[in-house]
Amino acid sequence: MAARPTWQGHLKLSLVTCPVALYTATSSSAHVSFHLINPDTNNRIRMVATDPDTGPIERSDLVKGYEVSKDEYVLFDDADFDKVKLETTRTISIDSFVDQDEIDRLYWDDPFYVVPEKGVGAEAFAVIRDAMKAAGKIAIGTLVLRGRERQLALEVRGKGLVAYSLRAHDEVRDADDYFDDIPAVKPDKDMVDIASRIIAQKQTDFDPTTFKDRYDDALREMIQAKQKGGKDVIEAPEPDDTNVIDLMEALRNSLKGAAGGAKPAPKKIGKAPAKKKPASRKKAA
């Protein structure tokens, strides 16, 4: 397994424990990413830690500080954090089991693959996994991860487990703060019926492989164009708001075209006037 584990420790169900490792289940490495560049020198900008009194300082010499009052801090170094000894620092302890539907989707966060370490712990892992599968429930546990104690929801997937970190209750904003001001509107029954038929026509099975990040693709096209000295402009018109007068007509036209397939990809509408390309400056070896 090429990836490095995010966390290593033990999985515990009552008196049964086994060594496991957590691996981040998602990746963003394929996305286009940018660096900050000084356009006058073509040099990449480096962020340097700086003390306002003494100047630049090595990051390895820095410690963390908690502000207790204006410009007054309690300082912590790595040794201090190591003194916080909770069981959940090194152990995922399964505390309870719930139905998946009992967890509001607002609370689901990052997924991790839970993999047993090779050796004698593999059998204990299989016992916990198969018992969870037989129960048909989601296991709830706790773990100190990335400097915070988080709740985890664990579910069986294939030969392993997937652990989702769960957001804390105080991290989720109350929907009523945003939805209370939505006006109470009684929509026309015929319009709702047409919209329901459009939904039925568009019903399908969820297939994540069909999603393509067109914005990422457009950025790549622009990068290639800039390498060739051009500057493509990508068309992305904003849709007009549907007003009450033409809402029924829009619904009827949508119903006619609902089975017409996916929207076409954005079209290029030409090139912006070319600017004089600055001479490339390379650093001396």
PDB file of N, CA and C in Angstrom, residues 106-107 109 148-151 165-173:
ATOM      1  N   LEU A 106     -25.893  16.185   7.720  1.00  0.00           N
ATOM      2  CA  LEU A 106     -25.092  17.372   8.000  1.00  0.00           C
ATOM      3  C   LEU A 106     -23.877  17.053   8.869  1.00  0.00           C
ATOM      4  N   TYR A 107     -23.945  15.960   9.612  1.00  0.00           N
ATOM      5  CA  TYR A 107     -22.869  15.637  10.544  1.00  0.00           C
ATOM      6  C   TYR A 107     -21.766  14.787   9.917  1.00  0.00           C
ATOM      7  N   ASP A 109     -18.655  13.770   7.818  1.00  0.00           N
ATOM      8  CA  ASP A 109     -17.498  14.567   7.372  1.00  0.00           C
ATOM      9  C   ASP A 109     -16.541  13.676   6.584  1.00  0.00           C
ATOM     10  N   ARG A 148      -7.759  17.091  17.585  1.00  0.00           N
ATOM     11  CA  ARG A 148      -9.101  17.214  18.169  1.00  0.00           C
ATOM     12  C   ARG A 148      -9.666  15.825  18.413  1.00  0.00           C
ATOM     13  N   GLU A 149     -10.483  15.696  19.465  1.00  0.00           N
ATOM     14  CA  GLU A 149     -11.198  14.443  19.673  1.00  0.00           C
ATOM     15  C   GLU A 149     -12.477  14.496  18.847  1.00  0.00           C
ATOM     16  N   ARG A 150     -12.644  13.510  17.982  1.00  0.00           N
ATOM     17  CA  ARG A 150     -13.792  13.482  17.089  1.00  0.00           C
ATOM     18  C   ARG A 150     -14.591  12.203  17.295  1.00  0.00           C
ATOM     19  N   GLN A 151     -15.908  12.309  17.076  1.00  0.00           N
ATOM     20  CA  GLN A 151     -16.724  11.109  16.977  1.00  0.00           C
ATOM     21  C   GLN A 151     -16.514  10.505  15.601  1.00  0.00           C
ATOM     22  N   SER A 165     -15.422  10.778  10.086  1.00  0.00           N
ATOM     23  CA  SER A 165     -15.431  11.698  11.218  1.00  0.00           C
ATOM     24  C   SER A 165     -16.757  12.447  11.199  1.00  0.00           C
ATOM     25  N   LEU A 166     -17.310  12.676  12.373  1.00  0.00           N
ATOM     26  CA  LEU A 166     -18.602  13.356  12.497  1.00  0.00           C
ATOM     27  C   LEU A 166     -18.394  14.755  13.064  1.00  0.00           C
ATOM     28  N   ARG A 167     -19.056  15.719  12.465  1.00  0.00           N
ATOM     29  CA  ARG A 167     -18.978  17.080  12.983  1.00  0.00           C
ATOM     30  C   ARG A 167     -19.657  17.152  14.354  1.00  0.00           C
ATOM     31  N   ALA A 168     -19.111  17.981  15.218  1.00  0.00           N
ATOM     32  CA  ALA A 168     -19.720  18.188  16.533  1.00  0.00           C
ATOM     33  C   ALA A 168     -21.005  18.997  16.374  1.00  0.00           C
ATOM     34  N   HIS A 169     -21.888  18.865  17.354  1.00  0.00           N
ATOM     35  CA  HIS A 169     -23.177  19.550  17.281  1.00  0.00           C
ATOM     36  C   HIS A 169     -23.009  21.064  17.147  1.00  0.00           C
ATOM     37  N   ASP A 170     -22.038  21.629  17.868  1.00  0.00           N
ATOM     38  CA  ASP A 170     -21.878  23.096  17.813  1.00  0.00           C
ATOM     39  C   ASP A 170     -21.194  23.567  16.539  1.00  0.00           C
ATOM     40  N   GLU A 171     -20.762  22.644  15.678  1.00  0.00           N
ATOM     41  CA  GLU A 171     -20.189  23.024  14.385  1.00  0.00           C
ATOM     42  C   GLU A 171     -21.258  23.176  13.304  1.00  0.00           C
ATOM     43  N   VAL A 172     -22.422  22.616  13.555  1.00  0.00           N
ATOM     44  CA  VAL A 172     -23.497  22.642  12.560  1.00  0.00           C
ATOM     45  C   VAL A 172     -24.452  23.784  12.890  1.00  0.00           C
ATOM     46  N   ARG A 173     -24.607  24.706  11.965  1.00  0.00           N
ATOM     47  CA  ARG A 173     -25.477  25.858  12.182  1.00  0.00           C
ATOM     48  C   ARG A 173     -26.940  25.442  12.106  1.00  0.00           C
TER      49      ARG A 173
END
